[in-house]
CSV table of C-alpha atoms and ligand atoms in Angstrom, one decimal:
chain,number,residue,atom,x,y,z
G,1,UNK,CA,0.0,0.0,0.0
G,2,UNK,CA,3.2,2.6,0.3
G,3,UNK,CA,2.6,3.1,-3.4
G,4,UNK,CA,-0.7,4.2,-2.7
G,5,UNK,CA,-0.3,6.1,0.0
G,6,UNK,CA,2.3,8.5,-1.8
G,7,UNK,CA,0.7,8.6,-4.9
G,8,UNK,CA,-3.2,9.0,-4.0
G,9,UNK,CA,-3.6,10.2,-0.4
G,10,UNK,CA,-7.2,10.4,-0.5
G,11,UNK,CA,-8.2,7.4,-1.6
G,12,UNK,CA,-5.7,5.6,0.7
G,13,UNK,CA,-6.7,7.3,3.9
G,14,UNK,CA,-10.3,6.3,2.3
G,15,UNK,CA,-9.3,2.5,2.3
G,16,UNK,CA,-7.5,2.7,5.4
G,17,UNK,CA,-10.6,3.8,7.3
G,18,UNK,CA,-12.6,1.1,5.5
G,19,UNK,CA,-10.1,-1.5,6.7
G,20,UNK,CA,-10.5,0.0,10.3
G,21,UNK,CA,-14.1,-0.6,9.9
G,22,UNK,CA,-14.1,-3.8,8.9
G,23,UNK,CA,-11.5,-4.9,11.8
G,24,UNK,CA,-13.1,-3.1,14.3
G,25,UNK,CA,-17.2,-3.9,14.1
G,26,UNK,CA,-19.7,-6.7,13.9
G,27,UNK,CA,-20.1,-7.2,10.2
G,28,UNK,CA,-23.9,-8.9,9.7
G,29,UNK,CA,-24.9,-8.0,6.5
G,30,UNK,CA,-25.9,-11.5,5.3
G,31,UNK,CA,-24.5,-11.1,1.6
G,32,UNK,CA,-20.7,-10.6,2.5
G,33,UNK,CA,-18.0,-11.9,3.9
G,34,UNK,CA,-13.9,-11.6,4.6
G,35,UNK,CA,-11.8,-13.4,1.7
G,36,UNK,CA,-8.8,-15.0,2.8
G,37,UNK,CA,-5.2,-13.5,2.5
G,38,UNK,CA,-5.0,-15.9,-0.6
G,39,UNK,CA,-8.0,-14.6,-2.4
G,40,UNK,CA,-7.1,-10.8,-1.6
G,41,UNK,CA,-3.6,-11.2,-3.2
G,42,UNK,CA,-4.2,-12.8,-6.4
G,43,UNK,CA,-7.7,-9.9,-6.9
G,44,UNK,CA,-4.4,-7.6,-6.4
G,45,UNK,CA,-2.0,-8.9,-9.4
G,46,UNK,CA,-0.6,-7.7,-12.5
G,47,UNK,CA,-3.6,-10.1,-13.8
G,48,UNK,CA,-5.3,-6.6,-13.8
G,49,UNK,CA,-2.8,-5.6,-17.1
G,50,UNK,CA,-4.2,-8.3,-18.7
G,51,UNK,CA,-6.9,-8.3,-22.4
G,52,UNK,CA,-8.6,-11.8,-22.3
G,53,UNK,CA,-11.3,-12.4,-24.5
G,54,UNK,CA,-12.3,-15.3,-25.6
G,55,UNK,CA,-11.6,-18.4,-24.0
G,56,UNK,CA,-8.9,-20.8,-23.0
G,57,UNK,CA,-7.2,-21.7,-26.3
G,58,UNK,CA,-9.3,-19.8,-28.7
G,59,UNK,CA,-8.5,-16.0,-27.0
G,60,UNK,CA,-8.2,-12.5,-29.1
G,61,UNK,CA,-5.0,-11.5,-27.8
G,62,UNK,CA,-1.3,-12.7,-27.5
G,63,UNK,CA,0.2,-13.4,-24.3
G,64,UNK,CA,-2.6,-15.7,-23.2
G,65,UNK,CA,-0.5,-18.8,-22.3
G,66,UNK,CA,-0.5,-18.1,-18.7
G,67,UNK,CA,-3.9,-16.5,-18.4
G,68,UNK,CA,-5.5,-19.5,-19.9
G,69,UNK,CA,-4.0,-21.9,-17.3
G,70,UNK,CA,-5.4,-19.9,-14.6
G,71,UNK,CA,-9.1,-19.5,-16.4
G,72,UNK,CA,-8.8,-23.8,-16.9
G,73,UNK,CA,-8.2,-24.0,-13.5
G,74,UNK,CA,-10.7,-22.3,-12.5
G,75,UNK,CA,-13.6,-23.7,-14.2
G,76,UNK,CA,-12.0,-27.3,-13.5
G,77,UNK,CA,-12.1,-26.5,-9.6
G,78,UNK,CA,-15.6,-25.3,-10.0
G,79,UNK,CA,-17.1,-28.2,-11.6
G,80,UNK,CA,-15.7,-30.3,-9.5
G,81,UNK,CA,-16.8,-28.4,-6.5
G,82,UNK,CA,-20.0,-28.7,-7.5
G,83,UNK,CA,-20.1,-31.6,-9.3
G,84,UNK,CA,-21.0,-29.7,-12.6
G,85,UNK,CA,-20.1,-30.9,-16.4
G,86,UNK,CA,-19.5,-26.7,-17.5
G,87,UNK,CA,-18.6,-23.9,-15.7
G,88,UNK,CA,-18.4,-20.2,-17.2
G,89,UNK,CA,-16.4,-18.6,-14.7
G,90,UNK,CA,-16.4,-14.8,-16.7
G,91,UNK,CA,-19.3,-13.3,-15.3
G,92,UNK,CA,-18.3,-9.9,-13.1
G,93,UNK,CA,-21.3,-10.3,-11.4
G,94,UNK,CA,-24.5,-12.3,-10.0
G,95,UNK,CA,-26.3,-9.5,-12.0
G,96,UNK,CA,-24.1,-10.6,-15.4
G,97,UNK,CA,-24.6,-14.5,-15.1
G,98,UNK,CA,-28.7,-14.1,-14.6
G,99,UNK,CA,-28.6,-11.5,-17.4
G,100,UNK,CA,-26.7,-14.1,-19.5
G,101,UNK,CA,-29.1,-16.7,-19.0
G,102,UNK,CA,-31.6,-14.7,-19.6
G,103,UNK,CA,-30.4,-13.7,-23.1
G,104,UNK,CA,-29.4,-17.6,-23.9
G,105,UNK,CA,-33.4,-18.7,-23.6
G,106,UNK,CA,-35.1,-15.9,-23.6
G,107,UNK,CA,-36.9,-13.7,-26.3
G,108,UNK,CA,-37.5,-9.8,-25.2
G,109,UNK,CA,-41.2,-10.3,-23.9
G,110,UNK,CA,-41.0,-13.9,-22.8
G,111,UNK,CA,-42.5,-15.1,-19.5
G,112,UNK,CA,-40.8,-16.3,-16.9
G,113,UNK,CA,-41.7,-17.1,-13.0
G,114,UNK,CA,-39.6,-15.9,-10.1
G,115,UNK,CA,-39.6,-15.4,-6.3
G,116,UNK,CA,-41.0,-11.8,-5.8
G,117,UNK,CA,-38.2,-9.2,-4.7
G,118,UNK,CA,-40.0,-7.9,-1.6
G,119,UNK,CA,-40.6,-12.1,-0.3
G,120,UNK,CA,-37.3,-12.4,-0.7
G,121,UNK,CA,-36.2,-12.6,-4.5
G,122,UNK,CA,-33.6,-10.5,-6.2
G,123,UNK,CA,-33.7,-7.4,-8.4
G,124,UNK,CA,-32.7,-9.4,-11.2
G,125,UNK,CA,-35.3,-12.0,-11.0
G,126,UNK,CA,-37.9,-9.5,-12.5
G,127,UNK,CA,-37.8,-6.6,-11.0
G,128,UNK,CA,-39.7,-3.8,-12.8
G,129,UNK,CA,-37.0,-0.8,-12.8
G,130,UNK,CA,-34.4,-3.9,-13.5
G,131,UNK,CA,-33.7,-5.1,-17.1
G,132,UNK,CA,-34.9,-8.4,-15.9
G,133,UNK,CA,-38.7,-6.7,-15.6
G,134,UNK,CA,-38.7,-4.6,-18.6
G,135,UNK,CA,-37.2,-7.2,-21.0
G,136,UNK,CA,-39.1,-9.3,-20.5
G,137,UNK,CA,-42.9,-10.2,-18.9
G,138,UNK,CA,-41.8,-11.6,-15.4
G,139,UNK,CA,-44.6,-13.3,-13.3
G,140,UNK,CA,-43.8,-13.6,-9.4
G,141,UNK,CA,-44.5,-16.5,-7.3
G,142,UNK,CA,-44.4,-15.4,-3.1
G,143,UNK,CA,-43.9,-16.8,0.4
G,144,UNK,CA,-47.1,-18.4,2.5
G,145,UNK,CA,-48.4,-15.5,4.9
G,146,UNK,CA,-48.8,-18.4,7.6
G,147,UNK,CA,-45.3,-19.8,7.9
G,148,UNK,CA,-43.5,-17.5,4.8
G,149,UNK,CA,-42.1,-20.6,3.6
G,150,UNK,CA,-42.3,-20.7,-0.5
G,151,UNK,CA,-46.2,-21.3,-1.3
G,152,UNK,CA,-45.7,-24.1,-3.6
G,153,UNK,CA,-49.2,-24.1,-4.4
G,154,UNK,CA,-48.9,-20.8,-5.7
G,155,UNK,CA,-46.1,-21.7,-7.9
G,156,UNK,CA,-47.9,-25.0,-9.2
G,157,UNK,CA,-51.0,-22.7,-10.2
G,158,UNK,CA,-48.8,-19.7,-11.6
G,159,UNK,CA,-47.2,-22.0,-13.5
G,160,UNK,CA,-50.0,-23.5,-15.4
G,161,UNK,CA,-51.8,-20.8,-15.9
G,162,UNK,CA,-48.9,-18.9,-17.8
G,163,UNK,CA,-46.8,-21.2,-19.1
G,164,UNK,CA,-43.1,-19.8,-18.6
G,165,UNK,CA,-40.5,-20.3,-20.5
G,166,UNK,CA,-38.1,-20.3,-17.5
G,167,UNK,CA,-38.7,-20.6,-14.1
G,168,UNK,CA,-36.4,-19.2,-11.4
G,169,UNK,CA,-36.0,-19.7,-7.9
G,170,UNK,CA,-33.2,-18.7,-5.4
G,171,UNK,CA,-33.2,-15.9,-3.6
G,172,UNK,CA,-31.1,-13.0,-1.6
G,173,UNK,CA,-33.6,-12.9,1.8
G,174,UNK,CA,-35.0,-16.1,2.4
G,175,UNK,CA,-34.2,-17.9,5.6
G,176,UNK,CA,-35.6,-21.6,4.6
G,177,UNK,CA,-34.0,-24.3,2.1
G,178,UNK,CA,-35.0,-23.9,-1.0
G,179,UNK,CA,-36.8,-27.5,-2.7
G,180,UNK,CA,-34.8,-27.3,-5.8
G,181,UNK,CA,-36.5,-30.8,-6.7
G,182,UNK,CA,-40.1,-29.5,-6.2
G,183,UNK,CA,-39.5,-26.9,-8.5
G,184,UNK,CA,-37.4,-28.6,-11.4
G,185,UNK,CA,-40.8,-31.2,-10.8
G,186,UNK,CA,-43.0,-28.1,-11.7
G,187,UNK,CA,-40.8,-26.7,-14.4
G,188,UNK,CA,-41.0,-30.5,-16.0
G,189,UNK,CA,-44.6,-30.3,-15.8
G,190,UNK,CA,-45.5,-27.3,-18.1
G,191,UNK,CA,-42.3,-27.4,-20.2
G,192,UNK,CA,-40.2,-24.9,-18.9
G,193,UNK,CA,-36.6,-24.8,-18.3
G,194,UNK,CA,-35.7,-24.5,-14.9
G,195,UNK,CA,-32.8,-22.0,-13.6
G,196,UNK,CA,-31.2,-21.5,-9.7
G,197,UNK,CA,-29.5,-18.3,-8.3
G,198,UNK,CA,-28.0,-19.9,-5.5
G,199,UNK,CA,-25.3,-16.9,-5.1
G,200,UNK,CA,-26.4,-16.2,-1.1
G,201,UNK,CA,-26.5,-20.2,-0.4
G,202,UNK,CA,-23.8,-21.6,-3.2
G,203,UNK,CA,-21.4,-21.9,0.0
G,204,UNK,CA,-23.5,-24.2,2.2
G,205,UNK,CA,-24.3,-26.0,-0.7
G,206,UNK,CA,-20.9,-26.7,-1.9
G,207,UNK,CA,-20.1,-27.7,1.6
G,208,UNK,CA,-23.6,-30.5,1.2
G,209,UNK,CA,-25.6,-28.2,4.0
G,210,UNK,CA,-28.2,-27.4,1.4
G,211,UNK,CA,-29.6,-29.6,-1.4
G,212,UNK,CA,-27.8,-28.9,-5.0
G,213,UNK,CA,-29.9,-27.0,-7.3
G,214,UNK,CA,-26.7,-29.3,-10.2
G,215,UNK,CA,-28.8,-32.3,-10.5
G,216,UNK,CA,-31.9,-30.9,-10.8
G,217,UNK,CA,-31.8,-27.3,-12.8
G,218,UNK,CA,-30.7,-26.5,-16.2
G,219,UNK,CA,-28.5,-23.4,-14.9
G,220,UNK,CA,-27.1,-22.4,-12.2
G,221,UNK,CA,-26.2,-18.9,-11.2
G,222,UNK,CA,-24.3,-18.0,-8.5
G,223,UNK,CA,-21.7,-15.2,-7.0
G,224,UNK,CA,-18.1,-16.2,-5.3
G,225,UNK,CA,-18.7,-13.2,-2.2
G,226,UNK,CA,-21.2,-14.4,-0.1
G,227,UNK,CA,-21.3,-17.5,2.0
G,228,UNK,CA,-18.5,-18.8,-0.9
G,229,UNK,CA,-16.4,-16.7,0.5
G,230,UNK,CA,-14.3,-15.3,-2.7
G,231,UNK,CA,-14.4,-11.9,-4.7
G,232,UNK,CA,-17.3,-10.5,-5.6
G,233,UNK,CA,-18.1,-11.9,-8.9
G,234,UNK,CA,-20.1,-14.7,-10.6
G,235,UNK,CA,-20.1,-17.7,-12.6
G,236,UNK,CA,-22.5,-20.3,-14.3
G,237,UNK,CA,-22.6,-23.8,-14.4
G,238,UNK,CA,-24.7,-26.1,-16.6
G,239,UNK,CA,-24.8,-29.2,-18.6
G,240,UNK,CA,-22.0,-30.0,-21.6
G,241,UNK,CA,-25.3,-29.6,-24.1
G,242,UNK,CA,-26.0,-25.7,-23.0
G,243,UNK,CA,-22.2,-25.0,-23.0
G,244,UNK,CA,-21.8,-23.5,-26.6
G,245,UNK,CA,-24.9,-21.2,-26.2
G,246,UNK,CA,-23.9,-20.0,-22.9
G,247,UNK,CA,-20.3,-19.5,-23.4
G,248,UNK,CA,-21.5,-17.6,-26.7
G,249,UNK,CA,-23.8,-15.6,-24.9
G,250,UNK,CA,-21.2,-14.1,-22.2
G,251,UNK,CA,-18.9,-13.2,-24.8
G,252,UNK,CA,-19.7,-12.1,-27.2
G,253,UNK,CA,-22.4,-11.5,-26.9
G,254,UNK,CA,-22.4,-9.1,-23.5
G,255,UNK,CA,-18.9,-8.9,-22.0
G,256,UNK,CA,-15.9,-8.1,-23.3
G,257,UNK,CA,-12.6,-9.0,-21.7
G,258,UNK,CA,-12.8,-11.5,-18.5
G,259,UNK,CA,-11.3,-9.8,-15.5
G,260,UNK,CA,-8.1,-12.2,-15.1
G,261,UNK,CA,-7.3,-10.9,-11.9
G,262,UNK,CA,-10.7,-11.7,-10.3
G,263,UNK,CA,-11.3,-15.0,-12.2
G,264,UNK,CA,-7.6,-15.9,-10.5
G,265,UNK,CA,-9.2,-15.3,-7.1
G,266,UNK,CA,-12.2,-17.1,-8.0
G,267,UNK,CA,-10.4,-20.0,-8.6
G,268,UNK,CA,-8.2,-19.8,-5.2
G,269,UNK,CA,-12.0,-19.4,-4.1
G,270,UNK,CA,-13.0,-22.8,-5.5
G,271,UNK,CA,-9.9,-24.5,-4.2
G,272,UNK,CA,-10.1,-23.6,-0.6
G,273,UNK,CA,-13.9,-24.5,-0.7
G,274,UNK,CA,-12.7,-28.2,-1.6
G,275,UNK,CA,-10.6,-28.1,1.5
G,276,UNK,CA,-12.7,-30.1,4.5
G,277,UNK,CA,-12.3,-27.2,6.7
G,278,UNK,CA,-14.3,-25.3,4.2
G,279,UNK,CA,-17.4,-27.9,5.7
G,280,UNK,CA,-16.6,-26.9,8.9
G,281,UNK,CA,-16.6,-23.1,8.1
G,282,UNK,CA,-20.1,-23.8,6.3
G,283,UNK,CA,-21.5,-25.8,9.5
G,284,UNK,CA,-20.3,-23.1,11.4
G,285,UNK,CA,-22.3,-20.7,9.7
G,286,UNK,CA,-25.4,-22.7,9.8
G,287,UNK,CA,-25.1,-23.0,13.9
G,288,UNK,CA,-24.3,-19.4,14.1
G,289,UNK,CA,-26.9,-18.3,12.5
G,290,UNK,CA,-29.7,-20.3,15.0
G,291,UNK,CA,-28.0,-19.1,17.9
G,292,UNK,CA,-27.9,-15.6,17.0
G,293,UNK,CA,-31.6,-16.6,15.8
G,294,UNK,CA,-32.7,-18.0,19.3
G,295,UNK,CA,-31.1,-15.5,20.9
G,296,UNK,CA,-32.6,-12.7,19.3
G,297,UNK,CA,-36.2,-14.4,19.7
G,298,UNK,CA,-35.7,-14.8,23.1
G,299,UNK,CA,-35.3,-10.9,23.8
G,300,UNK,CA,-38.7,-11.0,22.2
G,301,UNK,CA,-37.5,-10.2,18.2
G,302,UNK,CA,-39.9,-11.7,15.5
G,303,UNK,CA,-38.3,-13.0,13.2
G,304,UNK,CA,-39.9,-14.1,9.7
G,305,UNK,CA,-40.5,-17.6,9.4
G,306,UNK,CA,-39.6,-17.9,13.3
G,307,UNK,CA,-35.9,-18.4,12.2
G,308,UNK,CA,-33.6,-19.7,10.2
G,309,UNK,CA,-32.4,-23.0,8.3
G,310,UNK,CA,-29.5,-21.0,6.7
G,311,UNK,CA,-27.2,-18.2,7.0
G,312,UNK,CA,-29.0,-15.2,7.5
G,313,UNK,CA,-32.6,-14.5,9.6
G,314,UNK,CA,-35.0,-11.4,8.7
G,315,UNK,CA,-36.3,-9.4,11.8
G,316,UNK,CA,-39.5,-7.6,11.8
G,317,UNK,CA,-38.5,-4.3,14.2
G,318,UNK,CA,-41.9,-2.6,13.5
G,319,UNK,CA,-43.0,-5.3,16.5
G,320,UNK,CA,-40.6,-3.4,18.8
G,321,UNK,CA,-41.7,0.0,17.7
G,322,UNK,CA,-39.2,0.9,15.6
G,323,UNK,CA,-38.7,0.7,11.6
G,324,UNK,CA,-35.8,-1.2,9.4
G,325,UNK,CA,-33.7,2.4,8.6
G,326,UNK,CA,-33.3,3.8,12.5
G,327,UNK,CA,-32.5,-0.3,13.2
G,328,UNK,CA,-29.9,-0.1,10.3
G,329,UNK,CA,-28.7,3.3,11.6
G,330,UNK,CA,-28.6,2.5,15.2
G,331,UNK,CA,-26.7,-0.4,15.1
G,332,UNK,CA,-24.3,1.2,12.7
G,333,UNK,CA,-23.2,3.5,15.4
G,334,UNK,CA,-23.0,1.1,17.5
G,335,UNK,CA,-20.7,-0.7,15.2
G,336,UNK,CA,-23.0,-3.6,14.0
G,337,UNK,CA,-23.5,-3.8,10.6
G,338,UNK,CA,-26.7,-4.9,9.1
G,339,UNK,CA,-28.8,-4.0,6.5
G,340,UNK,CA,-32.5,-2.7,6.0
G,341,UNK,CA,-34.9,-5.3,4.3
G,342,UNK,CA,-38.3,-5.5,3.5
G,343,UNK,CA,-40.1,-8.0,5.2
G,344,UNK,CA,-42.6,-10.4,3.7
G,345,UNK,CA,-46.2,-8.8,3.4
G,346,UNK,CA,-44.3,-5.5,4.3
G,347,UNK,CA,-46.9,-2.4,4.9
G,348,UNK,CA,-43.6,-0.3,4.5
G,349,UNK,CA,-41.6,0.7,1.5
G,350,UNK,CA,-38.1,-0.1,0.1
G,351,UNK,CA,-36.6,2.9,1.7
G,352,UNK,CA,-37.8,2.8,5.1
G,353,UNK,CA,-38.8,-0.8,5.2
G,354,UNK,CA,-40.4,-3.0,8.3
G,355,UNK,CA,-37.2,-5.3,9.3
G,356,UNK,CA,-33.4,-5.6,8.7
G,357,UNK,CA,-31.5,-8.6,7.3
G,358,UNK,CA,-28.9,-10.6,9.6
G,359,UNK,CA,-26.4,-13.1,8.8
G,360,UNK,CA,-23.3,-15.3,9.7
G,361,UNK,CA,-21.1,-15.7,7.4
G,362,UNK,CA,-18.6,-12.8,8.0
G,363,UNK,CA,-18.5,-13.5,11.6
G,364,UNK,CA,-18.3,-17.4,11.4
G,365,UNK,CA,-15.0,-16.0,8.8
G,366,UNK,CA,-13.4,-14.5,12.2
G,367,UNK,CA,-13.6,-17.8,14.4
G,368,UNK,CA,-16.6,-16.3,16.1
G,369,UNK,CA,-18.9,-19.6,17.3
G,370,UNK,CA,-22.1,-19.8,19.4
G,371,UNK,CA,-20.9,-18.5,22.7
G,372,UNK,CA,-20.0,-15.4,20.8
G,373,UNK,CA,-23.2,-14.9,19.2
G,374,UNK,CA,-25.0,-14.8,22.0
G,375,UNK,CA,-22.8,-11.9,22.9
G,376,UNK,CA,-24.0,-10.6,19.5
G,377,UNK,CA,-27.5,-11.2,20.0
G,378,UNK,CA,-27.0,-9.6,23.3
G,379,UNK,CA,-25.5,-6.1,21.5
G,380,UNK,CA,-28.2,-5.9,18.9
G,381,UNK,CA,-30.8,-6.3,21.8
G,382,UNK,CA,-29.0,-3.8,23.7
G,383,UNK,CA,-29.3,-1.3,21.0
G,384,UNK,CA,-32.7,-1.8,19.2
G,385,UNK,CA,-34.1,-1.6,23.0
G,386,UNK,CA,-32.3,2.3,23.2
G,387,UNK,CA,-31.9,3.0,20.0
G,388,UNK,CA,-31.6,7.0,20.6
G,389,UNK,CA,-29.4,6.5,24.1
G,390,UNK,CA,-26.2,7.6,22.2
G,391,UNK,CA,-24.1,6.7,25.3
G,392,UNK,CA,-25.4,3.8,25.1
G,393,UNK,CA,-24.5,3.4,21.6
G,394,UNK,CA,-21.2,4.8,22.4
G,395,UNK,CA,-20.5,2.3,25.1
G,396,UNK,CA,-21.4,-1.0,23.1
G,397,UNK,CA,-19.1,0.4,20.7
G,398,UNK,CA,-16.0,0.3,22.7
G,399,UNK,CA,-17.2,-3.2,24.0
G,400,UNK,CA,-17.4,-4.2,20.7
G,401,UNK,CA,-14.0,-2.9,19.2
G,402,UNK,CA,-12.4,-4.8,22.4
G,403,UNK,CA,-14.1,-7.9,21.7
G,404,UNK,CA,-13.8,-7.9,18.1
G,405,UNK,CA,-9.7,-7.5,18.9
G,406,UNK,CA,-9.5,-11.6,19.9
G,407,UNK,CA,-11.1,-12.4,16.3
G,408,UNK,CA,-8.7,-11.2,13.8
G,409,UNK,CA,-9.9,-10.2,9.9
G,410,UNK,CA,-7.8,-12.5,7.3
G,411,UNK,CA,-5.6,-10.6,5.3
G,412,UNK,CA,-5.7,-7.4,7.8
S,1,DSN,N1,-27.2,-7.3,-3.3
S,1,DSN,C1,-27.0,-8.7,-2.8
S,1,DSN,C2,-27.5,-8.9,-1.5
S,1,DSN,O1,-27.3,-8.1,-0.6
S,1,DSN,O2,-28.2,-9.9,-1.2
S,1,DSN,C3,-27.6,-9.7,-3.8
S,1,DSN,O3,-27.0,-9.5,-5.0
């Protein structure tokens, strides 16, 4: 960083205060994580210098010899990871491998079904201001008001009654397993294909904590940040027969050059997740996440669907008088780090919704187990129960940056 520092003051003093932050607080938001020391370095090579496009053996440019080792590599370590036959590992983003999908079997104006955004879906899975919406003529299946579990019947009924092309499931804040096999069932039904987003879960089910969406789906989305635990990016996998289309359909036909650098540390991503520890990590988060859960329910938190099979849990604050932005807000002071969410059935909007989103996997990163999340669940409680005490805020704080000392950030 001494280059840095010299050359661009700003933004160094910028990045130290962000590495500050992320050494010294509780970081909840369900959708990131710490990379390992490995994974930082190689998203910090001279891989950055490099024009790629194409793929391995059949590139654009010279000088690809060493780039294509890496980019074999990587799609080797994540088919094997997940047991798939073809992995496109060029996607930037979660966002890029949907929208790639999307463009391989879909026709501007096609129908497709999808977990609604404010249940628990993504922005990409139809949302109207998102490409996904206006390309194309989404139809959204929800969670049951009784137990806001996935209403399957809704899905069955949905289905037949418009036919879709594609249907989509996977989602970015939904505490429950996901039946991957009920829904390729459905998809078989009424001829559709059937496609998985499995970016906030791909970690627990690389580790065999969730069911694999591989079996059962034609394609699988997913990103390398979350409970994966690499850079933020994305990749596809699917069978050898989609492999020409969907290959084509990244580039081409919507990126341009691969971002070596990144698709380095995806593949030191892939590789560490075949470690065993990587299972333990993953079981980790799991019994993390229903102690925090429990804990939180105890000091008399509803949480949607009561709590969590997963990674993350969704807590309705409205029941304790307050609303999802001065949650988010107060436990950012504090030092906790969460984000606002809408809740199923929300009465509230987007930007000031009813609940905030919680989960493990950063935490479960630093060594933190159960003991330590009930400390966790004991902060949050502290501050959504004085949520305008600013000493009170202050003080958690300082108890926080202590604790937080004895569980060091890899790579920091
Ligand atoms: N924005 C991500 C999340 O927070 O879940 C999903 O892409």
């Amino acid at each position: 960083m001494c280059a840095l520092k010299t050359s661009d003051p700003e933004i160094w003093g910028a990045i130290e205060h962000e590495r500050s932050r992320q050494r010294d607080g509780l970081e909840l938001i369900a959708s990131e994580n710490y990379t390992s020391a490995a994974v930082l370095e190689a998203a910090g090579t001279i891989l950055t210098n490099k024009y790629a496009e194409g793929y391995p053996g059949r590139r654009y440019y010279g000088g690809c010899e060493h780039v294509d080792v890496i980019e074999t590599l990587a799609r080797d370590r994540a088919c094997k990871l997940f047991g798939a036959e073809h992995a496109n590992v060029q996607p930037h983003a979660g966002s890029q491998a949907n929208m790639a999908v999307y463009l391989t079997v879909l026709k501007p104006g096609d129908t497709y079904l999808a977990l609604n955004l404010a249940h628990g879906g993504h922005l990409t899975h139809g949302m109207s201001l998102n490409f996904s919406g206006q390309l194309y003529h989404a139809i959204h299946y929800g969670v049951r008001q009784s137990d806001h579990r996935i209403d399957f019947d809704q899905v069955v009924a949905l289905a037949r009654e418009h036919k879709p092309k594609l249907i989509v499931t996977g989602a970015s804040a939904y505490p429950c397993e996901i039946d991957h096999g009920r829904f390729a069932e459905i998809a078989r039904e009424v001829g559709a294909l059937f496609m998985v987003d499995m970016a906030h879960y791909a970690g627990l089910v690389a580790a065999g904590l969730h069911n694999s969406p591989i079996p059962v789906a034609d394609y699988v989305t997913s990103t390398s940040h979350k409970t994966l635990r690499g850079p933020r990016s994305g990749f596809i996998l699917t069978r050898e027969a989609n492999a020409k289309a969907i290959d084509k359909t990244v580039f081409p036909g919507m990126q341009g050059g691969p971002l070596m650098h990144i698709v380095a540390a995806k593949a030191v991503c892939f590789h560490e997740a075949l470690q065993p520890a990587f299972k333990d990590y993953a079981r980790q988060i799991v019994a993390n996440a229903k102690t925090l859960a429990e804990t939180l329910v105890s000091g008399g938190i509803k949480l949607a669907s009561g709590g969590t099979d997963n990674h993350l849990m969704l807590a309705d604050v409205t029941a304790i008088g307050l609303t999802g932005k001065i949650a988010e807000s107060s436990l950012d002071r504090a030092g906790i780090t969460v984000n606002m969410n809408m809740i199923p059935f929300d009465q509230r909007k987007a930007l000031d919704p009813s609940g905030i989103r919680i989960g493990t996997p950063a935490l479960t990163t630093r060594g933190m187990k159960e003991a330590e999340m009930k400390r966790v669940g004991g902060w949050i409680l502290q501050v959504l129960k004085a949520p305008g005490d600013e000493a009170n805020l202050t003080r958690v704080r300082g108890e926080i940056r202590e604790f937080c000392r004895n569980f060091p950030v890899p790579g920091i």
